[in-house]
Amino acid sequence: MRFTRPPARRAGPAQPEAASVLRRSPLLFGFLITLGAIGAVATGLMLYGLRSIIFSVFLAMFATVGLDPLVRWFQRRGMRRGWAITTVILLIIAVLVGIIWVVVPLIAKQISFLATAVPQEIAALRSQGWFDSTNDATNGVLGQVVGWISQQAQDPATWATIGNGLVGFGLSVLNAVTTGFFIAILTIYFIASYDATKQAAYRLVRRSRRARFESYAERILQNFGKYLSGMVVLAFFNATYSLILLLATGVPGAFLIALAAFFITLIPLIGTVLTTAVMSVLAFIHSPVSGVVVLVLMLVYMQVEAYILTPRVMGKAVQVPGSVVLISALAGSTLFGLPGALVAIPISAGIILIIKEIVMPRKDRT
């Protein structure tokens, strides 16, 4: 007796579960899709409402990565990791105390002084003999520019928006100070748990790829930290030089202008150009001789910064192309103002590092 094997069924295309649900109950399928869309919209609205907190956390993370080279510098000088972290935290606290007791009162005095000094300087400029002839030669353009500066200087809304929330009046100042302290406290916590956080994040990677991932991540974070700390050092040099130059030429509001220059020059390539232009205009209003001196000496400093300071300070940190700097600064400032421009450029530097350290070597091996 022969047993015949039943003919094998041809494997047809598997029907997906979504299709079966759609056939059995289109109403249920549409209800699930609607719930998913509502959940996505609610999540987006929640993230948008928390955008300031999320952005502050990102700033604290960037500050932590930027301060890590300082911790390593103390370690190379013989300090243990714990003592190096404690020293950096004490430095942050000292900076906060200095801002409360010195910087904030000085900024308030400088703002009130500039609000009255700039119109007086413009009035003195108009009374000089060469102004009318120069204004006639430019078909009234010089007078319009000077008049606009005088109008803006006397408008309280202008001073409330100086520094894009970093310097302002009333609630703007309170909001900026509160956000700054929140970022500083977060930075202290992040620095104290930096190594533990990194090791916990590395454990999320599969064991077979963990060592390679950790090697790449450490190199990227170190170069990223060098880039951030280098930009802060260059901005400090620029602000110090600007302060000395403005004080020497007698330009009013030198400290406030130098403080604004510190934050603006954190944007590479275009930051120094912007501060040079603003400083030259303000110095020219004070005195034409002061304007020429400030412009010439700032142009000299720009060359020194480009060919001497930047190569020495940045070292082996990644260099961001000029086109990427402009695009990143424009996109970041459009979304979050000046802080957005400052954060967007380091993000671009990190992306460039990932491309150089991971993508390009992988392409070369294939």
Short mmCIF file of C-alpha atoms in Angstrom, two decimals:
data_model
loop_
_atom_site.label_atom_id
_atom_site.label_comp_id
_atom_site.label_asym_id
_atom_site.label_seq_id
_atom_site.Cartn_x
_atom_site.Cartn_y
_atom_site.Cartn_z
CA MET A 1 0.00 0.00 0.00
CA ARG A 2 1.53 3.16 -1.17
CA PHE A 3 1.10 6.42 0.64
CA THR A 4 1.15 9.46 -1.52
CA ARG A 5 2.33 12.74 -0.11
CA PRO A 6 -0.30 15.44 -0.39
CA PRO A 7 0.64 18.19 -2.76
CA ALA A 8 2.43 21.04 -1.08
CA ARG A 9 0.55 24.24 -0.87
CA ARG A 10 2.10 27.12 -2.63
CA ALA A 11 3.19 29.77 -0.23
CA GLY A 12 1.24 32.81 -1.10
CA PRO A 13 2.09 36.32 0.01
CA ALA A 14 1.61 36.80 3.73
CA GLN A 15 -1.21 39.09 4.58
CA PRO A 16 0.00 41.82 6.94
CA GLU A 17 -1.84 42.34 10.18
CA ALA A 18 -2.72 45.90 9.27
CA ALA A 19 -4.47 44.72 6.12
CA SER A 20 -6.52 42.17 8.06
CA VAL A 21 -7.52 44.82 10.60
CA LEU A 22 -8.41 47.16 7.76
CA ARG A 23 -10.61 44.53 6.13
CA ARG A 24 -12.33 43.43 9.32
CA SER A 25 -12.87 46.83 10.84
CA PRO A 26 -11.94 49.93 8.84
CA LEU A 27 -13.41 52.08 11.61
CA LEU A 28 -11.03 50.56 14.19
CA PHE A 29 -8.08 51.04 11.84
CA GLY A 30 -8.96 54.70 11.30
CA PHE A 31 -9.42 55.15 15.05
CA LEU A 32 -5.91 53.78 15.73
CA ILE A 33 -4.40 56.03 13.07
CA THR A 34 -6.17 59.03 14.57
CA LEU A 35 -4.93 58.17 18.07
CA GLY A 36 -1.38 57.91 16.75
CA ALA A 37 -1.65 61.29 15.02
CA ILE A 38 -3.10 62.91 18.15
CA GLY A 39 -0.29 61.40 20.24
CA ALA A 40 2.34 62.73 17.81
CA VAL A 41 0.81 66.22 17.84
CA ALA A 42 0.56 66.20 21.66
CA THR A 43 4.20 65.11 21.95
CA GLY A 44 5.26 67.85 19.58
CA LEU A 45 3.33 70.50 21.52
CA MET A 46 4.80 69.25 24.80
CA LEU A 47 8.34 69.42 23.44
CA TYR A 48 7.64 72.88 22.06
CA GLY A 49 6.41 74.03 25.45
CA LEU A 50 9.57 72.64 27.07
CA ARG A 51 11.88 74.05 24.41
CA SER A 52 13.57 76.51 26.76
CA ILE A 53 14.34 73.79 29.33
CA ILE A 54 15.53 71.37 26.64
CA PHE A 55 17.73 74.07 25.16
CA SER A 56 19.17 74.87 28.60
CA VAL A 57 20.00 71.19 29.11
CA PHE A 58 21.78 71.15 25.75
CA LEU A 59 23.75 74.25 26.74
CA ALA A 60 24.75 72.60 30.02
CA MET A 61 25.87 69.50 28.13
CA PHE A 62 27.95 71.62 25.77
CA ALA A 63 29.46 73.48 28.71
CA THR A 64 30.33 70.16 30.37
CA VAL A 65 32.09 68.86 27.28
CA GLY A 66 33.88 72.19 26.92
CA LEU A 67 35.06 72.14 30.55
CA ASP A 68 36.35 68.57 30.36
CA PRO A 69 39.69 69.68 28.79
CA LEU A 70 40.17 71.99 31.82
CA VAL A 71 39.62 69.02 34.13
CA ARG A 72 42.16 67.01 32.14
CA TRP A 73 44.59 69.96 32.29
CA PHE A 74 44.45 69.89 36.09
CA GLN A 75 44.95 66.12 35.97
CA ARG A 76 48.09 66.53 33.86
CA ARG A 77 49.39 68.89 36.57
CA GLY A 78 49.24 66.08 39.12
CA MET A 79 45.69 66.39 40.45
CA ARG A 80 43.46 63.39 40.87
CA ARG A 81 40.25 63.29 38.87
CA GLY A 82 38.08 64.06 41.90
CA TRP A 83 40.16 67.04 42.98
CA ALA A 84 40.30 68.34 39.41
CA ILE A 85 36.50 68.19 39.16
CA THR A 86 36.16 69.90 42.55
CA THR A 87 38.51 72.68 41.42
CA VAL A 88 36.51 73.29 38.23
CA ILE A 89 33.25 73.36 40.21
CA LEU A 90 34.75 75.90 42.63
CA LEU A 91 35.82 78.01 39.66
CA ILE A 92 32.25 77.94 38.32
CA ILE A 93 30.91 79.01 41.72
CA ALA A 94 33.49 81.81 41.88
CA VAL A 95 32.40 83.03 38.44
CA LEU A 96 28.75 83.04 39.54
CA VAL A 97 29.59 85.02 42.69
CA GLY A 98 31.62 87.46 40.61
CA ILE A 99 28.71 87.92 38.20
CA ILE A 100 26.33 88.66 41.10
CA TRP A 101 28.55 91.10 42.96
CA VAL A 102 30.49 92.76 40.13
CA VAL A 103 29.19 92.13 36.63
CA VAL A 104 25.44 92.69 37.08
CA PRO A 105 25.76 96.08 38.92
CA LEU A 106 28.40 97.19 36.43
CA ILE A 107 26.19 96.25 33.48
CA ALA A 108 23.28 98.22 34.95
CA LYS A 109 25.50 101.28 35.37
CA GLN A 110 26.89 100.93 31.85
CA ILE A 111 23.41 100.67 30.33
CA SER A 112 22.13 103.75 32.13
CA PHE A 113 25.32 105.61 31.23
CA LEU A 114 25.16 104.67 27.54
CA ALA A 115 21.47 105.61 27.34
CA THR A 116 22.48 109.22 28.07
CA ALA A 117 26.04 109.29 26.74
CA VAL A 118 25.32 108.14 23.19
CA PRO A 119 22.84 110.97 22.40
CA GLN A 120 25.32 113.47 23.85
CA GLU A 121 28.11 112.02 21.74
CA ILE A 122 25.94 112.25 18.62
CA ALA A 123 25.01 115.85 19.41
CA ALA A 124 28.70 116.69 19.81
CA LEU A 125 29.44 114.93 16.52
CA ARG A 126 26.80 116.98 14.67
CA SER A 127 28.26 120.23 16.04
CA GLN A 128 31.67 119.59 14.49
CA GLY A 129 32.45 121.52 11.33
CA TRP A 130 33.24 118.61 9.07
CA PHE A 131 29.93 116.81 9.72
CA ASP A 132 27.72 119.06 7.55
CA SER A 133 30.06 118.92 4.57
CA THR A 134 30.42 115.15 4.84
CA ASN A 135 26.67 114.75 5.19
CA ASP A 136 26.11 116.84 2.06
CA ALA A 137 28.71 114.78 0.19
CA THR A 138 26.83 111.58 1.06
CA ASN A 139 23.43 113.09 0.13
CA GLY A 140 22.26 113.00 3.74
CA VAL A 141 23.04 109.31 4.32
CA LEU A 142 25.45 110.03 7.17
CA GLY A 143 22.87 112.18 8.94
CA GLN A 144 20.21 109.51 8.58
CA VAL A 145 22.52 106.83 9.99
CA VAL A 146 23.55 108.99 12.94
CA GLY A 147 19.93 109.96 13.57
CA TRP A 148 18.83 106.32 13.54
CA ILE A 149 21.57 105.40 16.04
CA SER A 150 20.48 108.26 18.30
CA GLN A 151 16.86 107.16 18.10
CA GLN A 152 17.71 103.56 18.89
CA ALA A 153 19.96 104.60 21.77
CA GLN A 154 17.11 106.49 23.42
CA ASP A 155 14.58 103.66 22.94
CA PRO A 156 14.32 101.44 26.07
CA ALA A 157 13.25 98.49 23.92
CA THR A 158 16.67 98.54 22.26
CA TRP A 159 18.48 98.10 25.55
CA ALA A 160 16.02 95.43 26.64
CA THR A 161 17.06 93.27 23.71
CA ILE A 162 20.83 93.79 23.86
CA GLY A 163 22.61 90.46 23.90
CA ASN A 164 19.41 88.63 22.90
CA GLY A 165 18.26 88.11 26.48
CA LEU A 166 21.73 88.15 28.02
CA VAL A 167 21.36 91.79 29.03
CA GLY A 168 18.04 93.54 29.51
CA PHE A 169 15.72 95.27 31.85
CA GLY A 170 13.28 93.94 34.42
CA LEU A 171 11.97 90.48 33.66
CA SER A 172 14.46 90.04 30.80
CA VAL A 173 17.34 90.37 33.24
CA LEU A 174 15.62 88.11 35.77
CA ASN A 175 14.91 85.50 33.10
CA ALA A 176 18.48 85.61 31.80
CA VAL A 177 19.97 85.34 35.30
CA THR A 178 17.61 82.50 36.25
CA THR A 179 18.41 80.59 33.07
CA GLY A 180 22.12 81.17 33.59
CA PHE A 181 22.00 79.80 37.12
CA PHE A 182 19.94 76.82 35.97
CA ILE A 183 22.53 76.05 33.29
CA ALA A 184 25.38 76.54 35.77
CA ILE A 185 23.85 74.15 38.33
CA LEU A 186 23.17 71.56 35.63
CA THR A 187 26.75 71.94 34.41
CA ILE A 188 28.06 71.27 37.92
CA TYR A 189 25.99 68.08 38.18
CA PHE A 190 27.02 66.97 34.70
CA ILE A 191 30.72 67.54 35.42
CA ALA A 192 30.53 65.59 38.68
CA SER A 193 28.92 62.59 36.95
CA TYR A 194 30.57 62.94 33.53
CA ASP A 195 32.54 59.69 33.53
CA ALA A 196 29.74 57.66 35.11
CA THR A 197 27.26 58.99 32.57
CA LYS A 198 29.53 58.11 29.67
CA GLN A 199 30.10 54.57 30.96
CA ALA A 200 26.35 54.07 31.43
CA ALA A 201 25.74 55.25 27.88
CA TYR A 202 28.45 52.92 26.52
CA ARG A 203 26.77 49.94 28.19
CA LEU A 204 23.72 50.52 26.00
CA VAL A 205 25.82 49.48 23.00
CA ARG A 206 26.19 45.80 22.07
CA ARG A 207 29.24 44.23 23.74
CA SER A 208 30.80 43.15 20.44
CA ARG A 209 30.81 46.76 19.22
CA ARG A 210 31.26 48.51 22.55
CA ALA A 211 35.05 48.89 22.49
CA ARG A 212 35.08 50.37 19.01
CA PHE A 213 32.15 52.67 19.77
CA GLU A 214 33.83 53.86 22.98
CA SER A 215 37.07 54.58 21.14
CA TYR A 216 35.32 56.68 18.52
CA ALA A 217 33.14 58.45 21.10
CA GLU A 218 36.11 59.38 23.30
CA ARG A 219 38.05 60.82 20.38
CA ILE A 220 35.04 62.81 19.19
CA LEU A 221 34.24 64.14 22.67
CA GLN A 222 37.86 65.15 23.28
CA ASN A 223 38.12 67.02 19.99
CA PHE A 224 34.68 68.51 20.58
CA GLY A 225 35.75 69.72 24.03
CA LYS A 226 38.95 71.21 22.60
CA TYR A 227 36.91 73.08 20.02
CA LEU A 228 34.51 74.53 22.61
CA SER A 229 37.21 75.47 25.13
CA GLY A 230 39.33 76.94 22.34
CA MET A 231 36.49 79.17 21.20
CA VAL A 232 35.95 80.39 24.78
CA VAL A 233 39.65 81.22 25.14
CA LEU A 234 39.68 83.12 21.83
CA ALA A 235 36.53 85.01 22.81
CA PHE A 236 38.13 85.93 26.15
CA PHE A 237 41.22 87.26 24.38
CA ASN A 238 39.04 89.27 22.01
CA ALA A 239 36.91 90.72 24.81
CA THR A 240 39.98 91.65 26.89
CA TYR A 241 41.68 93.30 23.93
CA SER A 242 38.47 95.15 23.05
CA LEU A 243 38.07 96.40 26.63
CA ILE A 244 41.64 97.72 26.76
CA LEU A 245 41.30 99.35 23.35
CA LEU A 246 37.98 101.03 24.16
CA LEU A 247 39.23 102.28 27.51
CA ALA A 248 42.37 103.67 25.87
CA THR A 249 40.36 105.56 23.25
CA GLY A 250 37.79 106.81 25.79
CA VAL A 251 34.74 105.19 24.18
CA PRO A 252 31.82 105.18 26.68
CA GLY A 253 30.36 101.86 27.81
CA ALA A 254 33.60 99.96 27.22
CA PHE A 255 32.83 97.15 29.66
CA LEU A 256 29.36 96.49 28.26
CA ILE A 257 30.65 96.50 24.68
CA ALA A 258 33.46 94.10 25.62
CA LEU A 259 30.99 91.79 27.37
CA ALA A 260 28.81 91.71 24.27
CA ALA A 261 31.93 91.10 22.17
CA PHE A 262 32.74 88.03 24.27
CA PHE A 263 29.46 86.32 23.41
CA ILE A 264 29.40 87.45 19.79
CA THR A 265 32.97 86.35 19.07
CA LEU A 266 32.09 82.84 20.22
CA ILE A 267 30.76 82.61 16.67
CA PRO A 268 33.90 81.95 14.62
CA LEU A 269 34.68 83.69 11.35
CA ILE A 270 31.87 86.27 11.59
CA GLY A 271 31.90 87.12 15.30
CA THR A 272 35.09 89.19 15.21
CA VAL A 273 33.92 90.97 12.06
CA LEU A 274 30.62 91.95 13.70
CA THR A 275 32.29 93.23 16.88
CA THR A 276 34.86 95.17 14.85
CA ALA A 277 32.11 96.90 12.88
CA VAL A 278 30.05 97.78 15.98
CA MET A 279 33.06 98.97 17.96
CA SER A 280 34.29 101.11 15.06
CA VAL A 281 30.90 102.80 14.64
CA LEU A 282 30.60 103.55 18.37
CA ALA A 283 34.19 104.81 18.53
CA PHE A 284 33.59 106.98 15.45
CA ILE A 285 30.57 108.56 17.14
CA HIS A 286 32.75 109.36 20.12
CA SER A 287 35.53 110.78 17.96
CA PRO A 288 36.64 110.27 14.35
CA VAL A 289 40.19 109.74 15.55
CA SER A 290 39.02 107.09 18.01
CA GLY A 291 37.04 105.40 15.25
CA VAL A 292 40.06 105.19 12.94
CA VAL A 293 42.30 103.92 15.75
CA VAL A 294 39.79 101.25 16.83
CA LEU A 295 39.20 100.10 13.25
CA VAL A 296 42.91 99.84 12.40
CA LEU A 297 43.90 98.09 15.63
CA MET A 298 40.97 95.66 15.41
CA LEU A 299 41.98 94.78 11.84
CA VAL A 300 45.49 94.11 13.14
CA TYR A 301 44.05 91.92 15.90
CA MET A 302 41.99 89.98 13.38
CA GLN A 303 45.18 89.04 11.53
CA VAL A 304 46.93 88.08 14.78
CA GLU A 305 43.94 85.99 15.80
CA ALA A 306 43.73 84.23 12.43
CA TYR A 307 47.40 83.39 11.99
CA ILE A 308 48.82 83.17 15.54
CA LEU A 309 46.18 82.72 18.25
CA THR A 310 43.76 80.36 16.50
CA PRO A 311 46.39 77.77 15.40
CA ARG A 312 47.95 77.75 18.87
CA VAL A 313 44.74 77.68 20.89
CA MET A 314 42.66 75.33 18.77
CA GLY A 315 45.53 72.90 18.21
CA LYS A 316 44.21 69.61 16.87
CA ALA A 317 40.58 70.52 17.32
CA VAL A 318 38.42 70.16 14.26
CA GLN A 319 38.29 73.17 11.97
CA VAL A 320 34.84 74.13 10.68
CA PRO A 321 34.72 75.40 7.07
CA GLY A 322 33.60 78.98 6.63
CA SER A 323 30.52 78.05 4.61
CA VAL A 324 29.38 75.64 7.34
CA VAL A 325 29.92 78.36 9.96
CA LEU A 326 27.73 80.82 8.07
CA ILE A 327 24.95 78.31 7.41
CA SER A 328 25.00 77.01 11.01
CA ALA A 329 25.03 80.49 12.51
CA LEU A 330 22.14 81.59 10.29
CA ALA A 331 20.05 78.49 11.05
CA GLY A 332 20.77 78.58 14.80
CA SER A 333 20.09 82.30 15.15
CA THR A 334 16.82 81.94 13.23
CA LEU A 335 15.60 79.23 15.61
CA PHE A 336 16.97 80.37 19.01
CA GLY A 337 18.71 83.72 18.51
CA LEU A 338 22.32 84.25 19.59
CA PRO A 339 22.47 81.16 21.87
CA GLY A 340 21.19 79.08 18.97
CA ALA A 341 24.01 80.35 16.75
CA LEU A 342 26.56 79.50 19.45
CA VAL A 343 25.22 75.95 19.83
CA ALA A 344 24.67 75.26 16.12
CA ILE A 345 28.32 75.68 15.20
CA PRO A 346 29.65 73.12 17.76
CA ILE A 347 26.94 70.72 16.56
CA SER A 348 28.23 71.19 13.02
CA ALA A 349 31.76 70.57 14.30
CA GLY A 350 30.58 67.33 15.91
CA ILE A 351 28.93 66.20 12.68
CA ILE A 352 32.13 66.93 10.77
CA LEU A 353 34.08 64.91 13.34
CA ILE A 354 31.73 61.95 12.95
CA ILE A 355 32.12 62.11 9.18
CA LYS A 356 35.91 62.27 9.44
CA GLU A 357 36.28 59.64 12.16
CA ILE A 358 33.63 57.11 11.13
CA VAL A 359 32.08 57.65 7.71
CA MET A 360 35.20 58.39 5.68
CA PRO A 361 37.34 55.53 7.12
CA ARG A 362 34.47 53.10 6.51
CA LYS A 363 34.16 54.27 2.92
CA ASP A 364 37.90 53.86 2.41
CA ARG A 365 37.75 50.22 3.52
CA THR A 366 35.01 49.32 1.02
#
